[in-house]
């Protein structure tokens, strides 16, 4: 027995307008104009011989016939969407995984990259991204962007390869636990001298340099420093209240957002383009490499945009 063709475009417009209770919202979801949605609804009403919506003020509400129809088809559209997504996931899994090797400084890998990886991997199961945390990327001065078969490299410092592009800016400033800041009653940079100052090796700025910028001289009031490396260890020590760390807002992003660290003197830090992204010449045209590159750039842009 043959079945008459369904008016799928009209049904899709009706389902969206009924679910969202707005022709305008349905138009935005379907990438149509509100008049196009209205036109498709009129086509469906003409075919059914029923009034599906009633206008109320500037909006619309379902008529009793419209509500009955929506109750019957709404779940079907959900089932269709789920079936399509399931098929798409199966298709992505069926594709051969593409290995993309990313080399990055260890502190950035642990503090910034890894928290973002699960969402990326869920969206791109066809990409086998392998992260190599390399301390040399934070201490060398350029020239290794294509070594050892790497596809992408994140560099830290002032001397990235000429082909690298800016990825992330950071602000290095004093950071401490909120309880420590409140207990010490920090009102001016000099007040930090009475607290243990946490030092990390290879930092962009030393405590001496930061105090010098604030016009403060280290004297007998200086309580001393606590050397902790690498940066994520120093940041965690500050979270636990062991002292004040002079560190990057990029590496301390999670602790700052979670209010486990605060900046007692915002605006008194050093900001600069700290991280650079390079793509190996032999990898630039590979689809998976471009997907990872675009994701890194988009993640960095979202961080800047808040």
Short mmCIF file of N, CA and C in Angstrom, two decimals, residues 40-192:
data_model
loop_
_atom_site.label_atom_id
_atom_site.label_comp_id
_atom_site.label_asym_id
_atom_site.label_seq_id
_atom_site.Cartn_x
_atom_site.Cartn_y
_atom_site.Cartn_z
N UNK A 40 5.15 28.05 5.81
CA UNK A 40 5.12 26.59 5.91
C UNK A 40 3.99 26.12 6.81
N UNK A 41 3.74 26.85 7.88
CA UNK A 41 2.62 26.48 8.76
C UNK A 41 1.30 26.62 8.01
N UNK A 42 1.14 27.66 7.21
CA UNK A 42 -0.09 27.83 6.43
C UNK A 42 -0.26 26.70 5.42
N UNK A 43 0.85 26.25 4.84
CA UNK A 43 0.77 25.12 3.91
C UNK A 43 0.24 23.88 4.62
N UNK A 44 0.75 23.64 5.84
CA UNK A 44 0.31 22.47 6.61
C UNK A 44 -1.15 22.62 7.01
N UNK A 45 -1.55 23.82 7.44
CA UNK A 45 -2.94 24.04 7.82
C UNK A 45 -3.86 23.81 6.63
N UNK A 46 -3.46 24.25 5.45
CA UNK A 46 -4.29 24.07 4.26
C UNK A 46 -4.42 22.58 3.93
N UNK A 47 -3.33 21.84 4.07
CA UNK A 47 -3.38 20.41 3.77
C UNK A 47 -4.28 19.68 4.75
N UNK A 48 -4.21 20.07 6.04
CA UNK A 48 -4.99 19.37 7.06
C UNK A 48 -6.42 19.89 7.17
N UNK A 49 -6.63 21.11 6.74
CA UNK A 49 -7.94 21.72 6.91
C UNK A 49 -8.22 22.10 8.34
N UNK A 50 -7.15 22.40 9.07
CA UNK A 50 -7.27 22.73 10.49
C UNK A 50 -6.50 24.01 10.80
N UNK A 51 -6.95 24.71 11.84
CA UNK A 51 -6.22 25.87 12.35
C UNK A 51 -5.31 25.36 13.46
N UNK A 52 -3.98 25.54 13.30
CA UNK A 52 -3.03 24.97 14.24
C UNK A 52 -2.55 25.95 15.30
N UNK A 53 -2.60 27.25 15.01
CA UNK A 53 -2.15 28.27 15.94
C UNK A 53 -3.20 29.36 16.07
N UNK A 54 -3.21 30.00 17.22
CA UNK A 54 -4.03 31.18 17.46
C UNK A 54 -3.11 32.31 17.87
N UNK A 55 -3.25 33.45 17.23
CA UNK A 55 -2.41 34.61 17.57
C UNK A 55 -2.91 35.26 18.86
N UNK A 56 -1.97 35.53 19.77
CA UNK A 56 -2.26 36.22 21.03
C UNK A 56 -1.24 37.34 21.17
N UNK A 57 -1.69 38.58 21.03
CA UNK A 57 -0.76 39.70 21.05
C UNK A 57 0.22 39.58 19.91
N UNK A 58 1.51 39.62 20.24
CA UNK A 58 2.54 39.47 19.21
C UNK A 58 3.02 38.03 19.06
N UNK A 59 2.47 37.13 19.86
CA UNK A 59 2.89 35.74 19.81
C UNK A 59 1.81 34.84 19.29
N UNK A 60 2.07 33.54 19.39
CA UNK A 60 1.11 32.53 18.95
C UNK A 60 1.03 31.44 20.01
N UNK A 61 -0.14 30.82 20.10
CA UNK A 61 -0.32 29.66 20.96
C UNK A 61 -0.99 28.57 20.13
N UNK A 62 -0.76 27.34 20.51
CA UNK A 62 -1.36 26.21 19.81
C UNK A 62 -2.87 26.18 20.00
N UNK A 63 -3.57 25.91 18.92
CA UNK A 63 -5.00 25.64 19.03
C UNK A 63 -5.17 24.23 19.59
N UNK A 64 -6.38 23.83 19.98
CA UNK A 64 -6.56 22.44 20.44
C UNK A 64 -6.12 21.42 19.39
N UNK A 65 -6.43 21.67 18.12
CA UNK A 65 -5.98 20.74 17.07
C UNK A 65 -4.46 20.76 16.93
N UNK A 66 -3.87 21.96 17.04
CA UNK A 66 -2.42 22.05 16.96
C UNK A 66 -1.75 21.34 18.11
N UNK A 67 -2.32 21.47 19.32
CA UNK A 67 -1.74 20.79 20.49
C UNK A 67 -1.80 19.28 20.33
N UNK A 68 -2.88 18.78 19.78
CA UNK A 68 -3.00 17.33 19.58
C UNK A 68 -1.98 16.84 18.56
N UNK A 69 -1.81 17.60 17.46
CA UNK A 69 -0.84 17.21 16.45
C UNK A 69 0.59 17.24 17.02
N UNK A 70 0.89 18.30 17.76
CA UNK A 70 2.24 18.42 18.32
C UNK A 70 2.52 17.27 19.29
N UNK A 71 1.51 16.89 20.08
CA UNK A 71 1.69 15.78 21.01
C UNK A 71 2.01 14.48 20.30
N UNK A 72 1.51 14.34 19.07
CA UNK A 72 1.74 13.11 18.33
C UNK A 72 3.11 13.09 17.63
N UNK A 73 3.54 14.25 17.13
CA UNK A 73 4.76 14.25 16.30
C UNK A 73 6.01 14.71 17.05
N UNK A 74 5.82 15.39 18.19
CA UNK A 74 6.99 15.95 18.89
C UNK A 74 8.03 14.89 19.21
N UNK A 75 7.60 13.77 19.76
CA UNK A 75 8.53 12.70 20.10
C UNK A 75 9.19 12.09 18.88
N UNK A 76 8.46 12.11 17.74
CA UNK A 76 9.03 11.55 16.52
C UNK A 76 10.22 12.35 16.05
N UNK A 77 10.15 13.69 16.17
CA UNK A 77 11.29 14.51 15.77
C UNK A 77 12.48 14.28 16.70
N UNK A 78 12.21 14.10 17.99
CA UNK A 78 13.29 13.78 18.92
C UNK A 78 13.95 12.45 18.55
N UNK A 79 13.12 11.47 18.19
CA UNK A 79 13.64 10.16 17.80
C UNK A 79 14.46 10.26 16.52
N UNK A 80 14.00 11.08 15.57
CA UNK A 80 14.75 11.28 14.33
C UNK A 80 16.12 11.90 14.60
N UNK A 81 16.13 12.94 15.45
CA UNK A 81 17.40 13.60 15.78
C UNK A 81 18.36 12.62 16.45
N UNK A 82 17.85 11.80 17.35
CA UNK A 82 18.70 10.83 18.03
C UNK A 82 19.22 9.79 17.06
N UNK A 83 18.36 9.33 16.13
CA UNK A 83 18.78 8.33 15.16
C UNK A 83 19.87 8.87 14.25
N UNK A 84 19.72 10.12 13.81
CA UNK A 84 20.73 10.72 12.95
C UNK A 84 22.06 10.87 13.69
N UNK A 85 22.02 11.32 14.94
CA UNK A 85 23.25 11.50 15.71
C UNK A 85 23.92 10.16 15.99
N UNK A 86 23.12 9.12 16.25
CA UNK A 86 23.68 7.79 16.48
C UNK A 86 24.40 7.30 15.23
N UNK A 87 23.77 7.50 14.06
CA UNK A 87 24.40 7.10 12.81
C UNK A 87 25.67 7.89 12.56
N UNK A 88 25.65 9.18 12.89
CA UNK A 88 26.83 10.02 12.68
C UNK A 88 27.98 9.56 13.57
N UNK A 89 27.67 9.22 14.83
CA UNK A 89 28.71 8.73 15.72
C UNK A 89 29.30 7.42 15.20
N UNK A 90 28.44 6.54 14.68
CA UNK A 90 28.91 5.28 14.13
C UNK A 90 29.81 5.53 12.92
N UNK A 91 29.42 6.51 12.12
CA UNK A 91 30.23 6.86 10.97
C UNK A 91 31.59 7.40 11.37
N UNK A 92 31.61 8.24 12.42
CA UNK A 92 32.89 8.79 12.87
C UNK A 92 33.79 7.69 13.42
N UNK A 93 33.17 6.74 14.15
CA UNK A 93 33.98 5.65 14.70
C UNK A 93 34.51 4.75 13.60
N UNK A 94 33.73 4.62 12.50
CA UNK A 94 34.13 3.75 11.40
C UNK A 94 35.33 4.31 10.66
N UNK A 95 35.47 5.63 10.69
CA UNK A 95 36.62 6.23 10.02
C UNK A 95 37.90 5.88 10.76
N UNK A 96 38.95 5.70 10.03
CA UNK A 96 40.23 5.37 10.63
C UNK A 96 40.71 6.56 11.47
N UNK A 97 41.13 6.28 12.69
CA UNK A 97 41.60 7.34 13.56
C UNK A 97 42.85 8.00 12.98
N UNK A 98 42.88 9.32 13.05
CA UNK A 98 44.04 10.07 12.60
C UNK A 98 44.83 10.51 13.82
N UNK A 99 46.10 10.14 13.88
CA UNK A 99 46.94 10.49 15.00
C UNK A 99 47.49 11.89 14.81
N UNK A 100 47.32 12.73 15.82
CA UNK A 100 47.87 14.08 15.81
C UNK A 100 48.74 14.23 17.06
N UNK A 101 50.02 14.53 16.86
CA UNK A 101 50.95 14.66 17.97
C UNK A 101 51.13 16.14 18.32
N UNK A 102 50.81 16.48 19.55
CA UNK A 102 50.92 17.85 20.04
C UNK A 102 51.96 17.91 21.14
N UNK A 103 52.93 18.79 20.99
CA UNK A 103 53.94 18.97 22.02
C UNK A 103 53.72 20.31 22.72
N UNK A 104 53.79 20.31 24.04
CA UNK A 104 53.45 21.51 24.80
C UNK A 104 54.25 21.54 26.10
N UNK A 105 54.49 22.71 26.68
CA UNK A 105 55.12 22.76 28.00
C UNK A 105 54.28 22.02 29.04
N UNK A 106 54.90 21.35 30.01
CA UNK A 106 54.15 20.54 30.97
C UNK A 106 53.09 21.31 31.75
N UNK A 107 53.42 22.50 32.24
CA UNK A 107 52.46 23.23 33.07
C UNK A 107 51.21 23.60 32.29
N UNK A 108 51.37 23.98 31.02
CA UNK A 108 50.21 24.31 30.20
C UNK A 108 49.39 23.06 29.91
N UNK A 109 50.07 21.94 29.71
CA UNK A 109 49.36 20.69 29.45
C UNK A 109 48.44 20.34 30.61
N UNK A 110 48.97 20.41 31.83
CA UNK A 110 48.18 20.01 32.98
C UNK A 110 47.12 21.01 33.39
N UNK A 111 47.43 22.30 33.27
CA UNK A 111 46.53 23.32 33.81
C UNK A 111 45.52 23.85 32.81
N UNK A 112 45.88 23.87 31.54
CA UNK A 112 45.00 24.51 30.54
C UNK A 112 44.49 23.54 29.49
N UNK A 113 45.37 22.67 28.99
CA UNK A 113 44.99 21.80 27.88
C UNK A 113 44.15 20.61 28.32
N UNK A 114 44.62 19.86 29.32
CA UNK A 114 43.94 18.63 29.70
C UNK A 114 42.50 18.84 30.16
N UNK A 115 42.17 19.91 30.90
CA UNK A 115 40.76 20.09 31.27
C UNK A 115 39.84 20.29 30.07
N UNK A 116 40.39 20.72 28.94
CA UNK A 116 39.57 20.96 27.75
C UNK A 116 39.51 19.75 26.82
N UNK A 117 40.38 18.78 27.03
CA UNK A 117 40.47 17.64 26.12
C UNK A 117 39.22 16.75 26.09
N UNK A 118 38.58 16.43 27.23
CA UNK A 118 37.44 15.52 27.16
C UNK A 118 36.35 15.97 26.20
N UNK A 119 36.02 17.25 26.22
CA UNK A 119 34.97 17.74 25.31
C UNK A 119 35.41 17.61 23.86
N UNK A 120 36.69 17.89 23.59
CA UNK A 120 37.19 17.77 22.22
C UNK A 120 37.14 16.32 21.75
N UNK A 121 37.58 15.40 22.59
CA UNK A 121 37.61 13.99 22.21
C UNK A 121 36.20 13.43 22.01
N UNK A 122 35.25 13.92 22.81
CA UNK A 122 33.86 13.47 22.64
C UNK A 122 33.30 13.94 21.30
N UNK A 123 33.71 15.12 20.87
CA UNK A 123 33.20 15.67 19.61
C UNK A 123 33.96 15.13 18.40
N UNK A 124 35.20 14.70 18.62
CA UNK A 124 36.04 14.23 17.51
C UNK A 124 36.67 12.88 17.83
N UNK A 125 35.84 11.83 17.93
CA UNK A 125 36.40 10.51 18.25
C UNK A 125 37.30 9.97 17.15
N UNK A 126 37.24 10.57 15.96
CA UNK A 126 38.06 10.10 14.85
C UNK A 126 39.51 10.60 14.94
N UNK A 127 39.79 11.48 15.91
CA UNK A 127 41.14 12.02 16.06
C UNK A 127 41.80 11.45 17.31
N UNK A 128 42.94 10.84 17.11
CA UNK A 128 43.73 10.30 18.22
C UNK A 128 44.81 11.34 18.54
N UNK A 129 44.47 12.25 19.46
CA UNK A 129 45.41 13.31 19.80
C UNK A 129 46.33 12.83 20.92
N UNK A 130 47.62 13.00 20.70
CA UNK A 130 48.62 12.53 21.66
C UNK A 130 49.43 13.73 22.13
N UNK A 131 49.42 13.94 23.44
CA UNK A 131 50.05 15.11 24.02
C UNK A 131 51.38 14.71 24.64
N UNK A 132 52.42 15.41 24.22
CA UNK A 132 53.75 15.18 24.78
C UNK A 132 54.17 16.44 25.53
N UNK A 133 54.22 16.35 26.84
CA UNK A 133 54.63 17.49 27.66
C UNK A 133 56.15 17.54 27.71
N UNK A 134 56.71 18.61 27.17
CA UNK A 134 58.16 18.72 27.01
C UNK A 134 58.65 19.98 27.70
N UNK A 135 59.42 19.80 28.77
CA UNK A 135 59.92 20.94 29.54
C UNK A 135 60.80 21.86 28.69
N UNK A 136 61.47 21.31 27.67
CA UNK A 136 62.37 22.13 26.86
C UNK A 136 61.64 23.22 26.10
N UNK A 137 60.35 23.03 25.86
CA UNK A 137 59.59 24.06 25.14
C UNK A 137 59.42 25.32 25.98
N UNK A 138 59.65 25.21 27.28
CA UNK A 138 59.55 26.38 28.15
C UNK A 138 60.91 27.01 28.43
N UNK A 139 61.99 26.36 27.93
CA UNK A 139 63.31 26.87 28.28
C UNK A 139 64.20 27.14 27.08
N UNK A 140 63.90 26.53 25.92
CA UNK A 140 64.73 26.75 24.75
C UNK A 140 64.31 27.99 24.00
N UNK A 141 65.11 28.42 23.06
CA UNK A 141 64.81 29.65 22.33
C UNK A 141 64.64 29.38 20.84
N UNK A 142 63.60 28.64 20.48
CA UNK A 142 63.24 28.46 19.09
C UNK A 142 64.01 27.36 18.39
N UNK A 143 63.47 26.95 17.21
CA UNK A 143 64.21 26.08 16.34
C UNK A 143 63.84 24.61 16.34
N UNK A 144 62.89 24.16 17.19
CA UNK A 144 62.58 22.73 17.23
C UNK A 144 61.14 22.45 16.85
N UNK A 145 60.52 23.29 16.04
CA UNK A 145 59.08 23.19 15.80
C UNK A 145 58.68 21.93 15.04
N UNK A 146 59.64 21.26 14.34
CA UNK A 146 59.25 20.12 13.53
C UNK A 146 60.01 18.85 13.91
N UNK A 147 60.55 18.80 15.10
CA UNK A 147 61.37 17.67 15.50
C UNK A 147 60.52 16.45 15.84
N UNK A 148 61.11 15.26 15.61
CA UNK A 148 60.55 13.98 16.10
C UNK A 148 59.15 13.70 15.59
N UNK A 149 58.79 14.13 14.39
CA UNK A 149 57.50 13.81 13.82
C UNK A 149 56.33 14.52 14.45
N UNK A 150 56.56 15.57 15.21
CA UNK A 150 55.47 16.29 15.86
C UNK A 150 54.66 17.06 14.82
N UNK A 151 53.36 17.18 15.06
CA UNK A 151 52.47 17.90 14.14
C UNK A 151 52.25 19.34 14.58
N UNK A 152 52.04 19.54 15.87
CA UNK A 152 51.76 20.86 16.42
C UNK A 152 52.63 21.08 17.66
N UNK A 153 53.09 22.30 17.83
CA UNK A 153 53.90 22.62 19.00
C UNK A 153 53.39 23.91 19.63
N UNK A 154 53.23 23.90 20.94
CA UNK A 154 52.95 25.13 21.68
C UNK A 154 54.24 25.55 22.37
N UNK A 155 54.69 26.75 22.04
CA UNK A 155 55.93 27.28 22.60
C UNK A 155 55.63 28.29 23.69
N UNK A 156 56.53 28.39 24.64
CA UNK A 156 56.43 29.40 25.69
C UNK A 156 57.67 30.28 25.63
N UNK A 157 57.47 31.58 25.69
CA UNK A 157 58.62 32.47 25.78
C UNK A 157 58.66 33.53 24.71
N UNK A 158 59.80 34.21 24.66
CA UNK A 158 60.00 35.34 23.75
C UNK A 158 60.56 34.96 22.40
N UNK A 159 61.00 33.71 22.23
CA UNK A 159 61.72 33.36 21.01
C UNK A 159 61.13 32.12 20.33
N UNK A 160 59.86 32.19 19.92
CA UNK A 160 59.28 31.06 19.18
C UNK A 160 59.81 31.05 17.75
N UNK A 161 59.61 29.96 17.02
CA UNK A 161 59.99 29.96 15.61
C UNK A 161 59.25 31.05 14.85
N UNK A 162 59.84 31.48 13.73
CA UNK A 162 59.25 32.58 12.96
C UNK A 162 57.88 32.22 12.42
N UNK A 163 57.59 30.93 12.22
CA UNK A 163 56.31 30.52 11.65
C UNK A 163 55.20 30.39 12.69
N UNK A 164 55.54 30.48 13.97
CA UNK A 164 54.53 30.33 15.03
C UNK A 164 53.64 31.57 15.10
N UNK A 165 52.40 31.36 15.54
CA UNK A 165 51.44 32.46 15.68
C UNK A 165 51.05 32.59 17.15
N UNK A 166 50.67 33.80 17.59
CA UNK A 166 50.27 33.98 19.00
C UNK A 166 49.08 33.11 19.36
N UNK A 167 49.15 32.46 20.50
CA UNK A 167 48.05 31.62 20.98
C UNK A 167 47.41 32.20 22.23
N UNK A 168 48.21 32.42 23.27
CA UNK A 168 47.66 32.86 24.55
C UNK A 168 48.53 33.95 25.16
N UNK A 169 47.89 34.97 25.69
CA UNK A 169 48.56 35.96 26.53
C UNK A 169 48.33 35.58 27.98
N UNK A 170 49.26 35.93 28.82
CA UNK A 170 49.11 35.66 30.24
C UNK A 170 49.45 36.92 31.04
N UNK A 171 48.92 36.96 32.25
CA UNK A 171 49.28 38.02 33.19
C UNK A 171 49.91 37.35 34.41
N UNK A 172 51.15 37.72 34.72
CA UNK A 172 51.83 37.20 35.89
C UNK A 172 51.67 38.21 37.02
N UNK A 173 51.10 37.75 38.13
CA UNK A 173 50.80 38.64 39.25
C UNK A 173 50.77 37.84 40.54
N UNK A 174 50.83 38.50 41.69
CA UNK A 174 50.73 37.77 42.96
C UNK A 174 49.35 37.12 43.11
N UNK A 175 49.35 35.88 43.57
CA UNK A 175 48.12 35.12 43.80
C UNK A 175 48.23 34.42 45.14
N UNK A 176 47.12 34.37 45.87
CA UNK A 176 47.14 33.69 47.17
C UNK A 176 45.74 33.21 47.50
N UNK A 177 45.66 32.38 48.52
CA UNK A 177 44.36 31.89 48.98
C UNK A 177 43.56 33.05 49.58
N UNK A 178 42.22 33.07 49.37
CA UNK A 178 41.41 34.16 49.91
C UNK A 178 41.57 34.34 51.41
N UNK A 179 41.67 33.23 52.16
CA UNK A 179 41.81 33.32 53.62
C UNK A 179 43.11 34.00 54.00
N UNK A 180 44.18 33.70 53.26
CA UNK A 180 45.47 34.32 53.55
C UNK A 180 45.43 35.82 53.27
N UNK A 181 44.79 36.20 52.17
CA UNK A 181 44.68 37.62 51.83
C UNK A 181 43.89 38.37 52.89
N UNK A 182 42.81 37.75 53.39
CA UNK A 182 42.00 38.42 54.41
C UNK A 182 42.74 38.51 55.73
N UNK A 183 43.44 37.42 56.09
CA UNK A 183 44.14 37.39 57.38
C UNK A 183 45.31 38.38 57.40
N UNK A 184 45.98 38.53 56.26
CA UNK A 184 47.15 39.42 56.21
C UNK A 184 46.76 40.88 56.01
N UNK A 185 45.49 41.13 55.69
CA UNK A 185 45.00 42.50 55.49
C UNK A 185 45.90 43.24 54.49
N UNK A 186 45.97 42.68 53.28
CA UNK A 186 46.88 43.22 52.26
C UNK A 186 46.30 44.50 51.67
N UNK A 187 46.97 45.59 51.91
CA UNK A 187 46.51 46.89 51.42
C UNK A 187 47.45 47.49 50.37
N UNK A 188 48.73 47.14 50.41
CA UNK A 188 49.72 47.68 49.50
C UNK A 188 50.73 46.60 49.19
N UNK A 189 51.42 46.67 48.04
CA UNK A 189 52.39 45.64 47.67
C UNK A 189 53.41 45.34 48.77
N UNK A 190 53.82 46.34 49.52
CA UNK A 190 54.82 46.12 50.57
C UNK A 190 54.33 45.14 51.63
N UNK A 191 53.03 45.04 51.82
CA UNK A 191 52.49 44.12 52.83
C UNK A 191 52.84 42.67 52.52
N UNK A 192 53.13 42.35 51.25
CA UNK A 192 53.47 40.98 50.89
C UNK A 192 54.79 40.54 51.49
#
